[in-house]
Amino acid sequence: MRSVIVGIDVSRERLDAVVLSGGEYHEYVEMKNTTKELSKWLKALRRKLSFEAEDWLVCVEHTGLYCDHVIEVTSELGIGLWIEDASRIKAFHSLSRGKNDKLDATRIAEYAYLKQGEALLWAPPREVVIELKSLNQLRRRLLTSKHRLSVPLGEEEFMGSQWSGDHRKFLSPILRELDKQLKEVEGRIMELIRGDEELHSLYEQVTSVKGVGLVVAVSMLVMTNEFKWIRDPRKMACHCGVAPFEYSSGKSIRGRNR
């Protein structure tokens, strides 16, 4: 059992933190979401409570980029960080009422204290995985742009001949260029994977499953940080939304498995 649990409710501008020491409420603090303020507060708290870094656990809900300052500071101080899915914390407190930032931070701290045996500590992705994620995001943006520009060309029958001609004239060259860039990005993705032995081995295993190709494999590798953040196949199926759950009760409720 960890001696000190810190639950932090993260937003773009602010951090609301509740500290439990030995399972008991210790303090509540609100501060700006900056590395300077968070580092200063955690260092002061460590001196006050006199516990080693390995006795601490900081828990936050996954809020994307807004968690970056917490990640940076806890990594620097050697404090364990648990980035948990918000839906799990919400489900754990499903019967609780009311909502504000202090209450949210308290619920995160209580969840972390009671479920700490299941904590999956955050591990930084390798540089190659960070680059792979960036390329994958770029590929998605190019695909989105291609789709948006392709739609008008599929609606030419509803346009006058003059307007449809303009659309084809100006959009076709851009779409050809986007196709070229997409192939280039996908080539760089494969080059990156083949150049890293560990990544290539995982990619080969994932794509050995029928129906899994480049897009799904890369998304899985990036999303799970090479399967370090999600290790249980059942949890992976739930996360991806491919595990059906029954919704039925008596004779009146007969929901479709989803």
GROMACS .gro file of C-alpha atoms in nm, residues 6-7 51 64 73 87 94 105 114 124 133 137 142 157 161 166 173 178 185 197 202 212 220 224 235 243 252:
model
   27
    6VAL     CA    1  -0.261   1.245  -0.463
    7GLY     CA    2  -0.572   1.282  -0.676
   51PHE     CA    3   0.799   0.983   0.259
   64GLY     CA    4  -0.480   1.447  -2.327
   73VAL     CA    5   0.696   1.682  -1.297
   87SER     CA    6  -1.523   0.653  -1.722
   94SER     CA    7  -2.178   0.608  -0.977
  105ALA     CA    8  -1.012   1.557  -0.709
  114LEU     CA    9  -0.894   0.182  -0.293
  124PRO     CA   10   0.706   0.722  -2.122
  133LYS     CA   11   0.225   0.866  -3.335
  137GLN     CA   12  -0.183   1.176  -3.682
  142LEU     CA   13  -0.442   1.413  -4.481
  157GLU     CA   14  -2.496   1.563  -6.071
  161SER     CA   15  -2.222   2.207  -6.550
  166ASP     CA   16  -1.482   2.452  -6.166
  173PRO     CA   17  -0.489   1.848  -5.870
  178LEU     CA   18  -0.290   1.447  -5.128
  185VAL     CA   19   0.366   0.928  -4.515
  197GLU     CA   20   1.361  -0.433  -3.412
  202LEU     CA   21   0.523  -0.634  -3.255
  212VAL     CA   22  -0.541  -0.640  -3.940
  220MET     CA   23  -0.287  -0.022  -3.160
  224THR     CA   24  -0.112   0.109  -2.603
  235LYS     CA   25  -0.941  -0.492  -2.152
  243ALA     CA   26  -1.658  -0.687  -2.677
  252SER     CA   27  -3.948  -0.557  -2.051
   0.00000   0.00000   0.00000
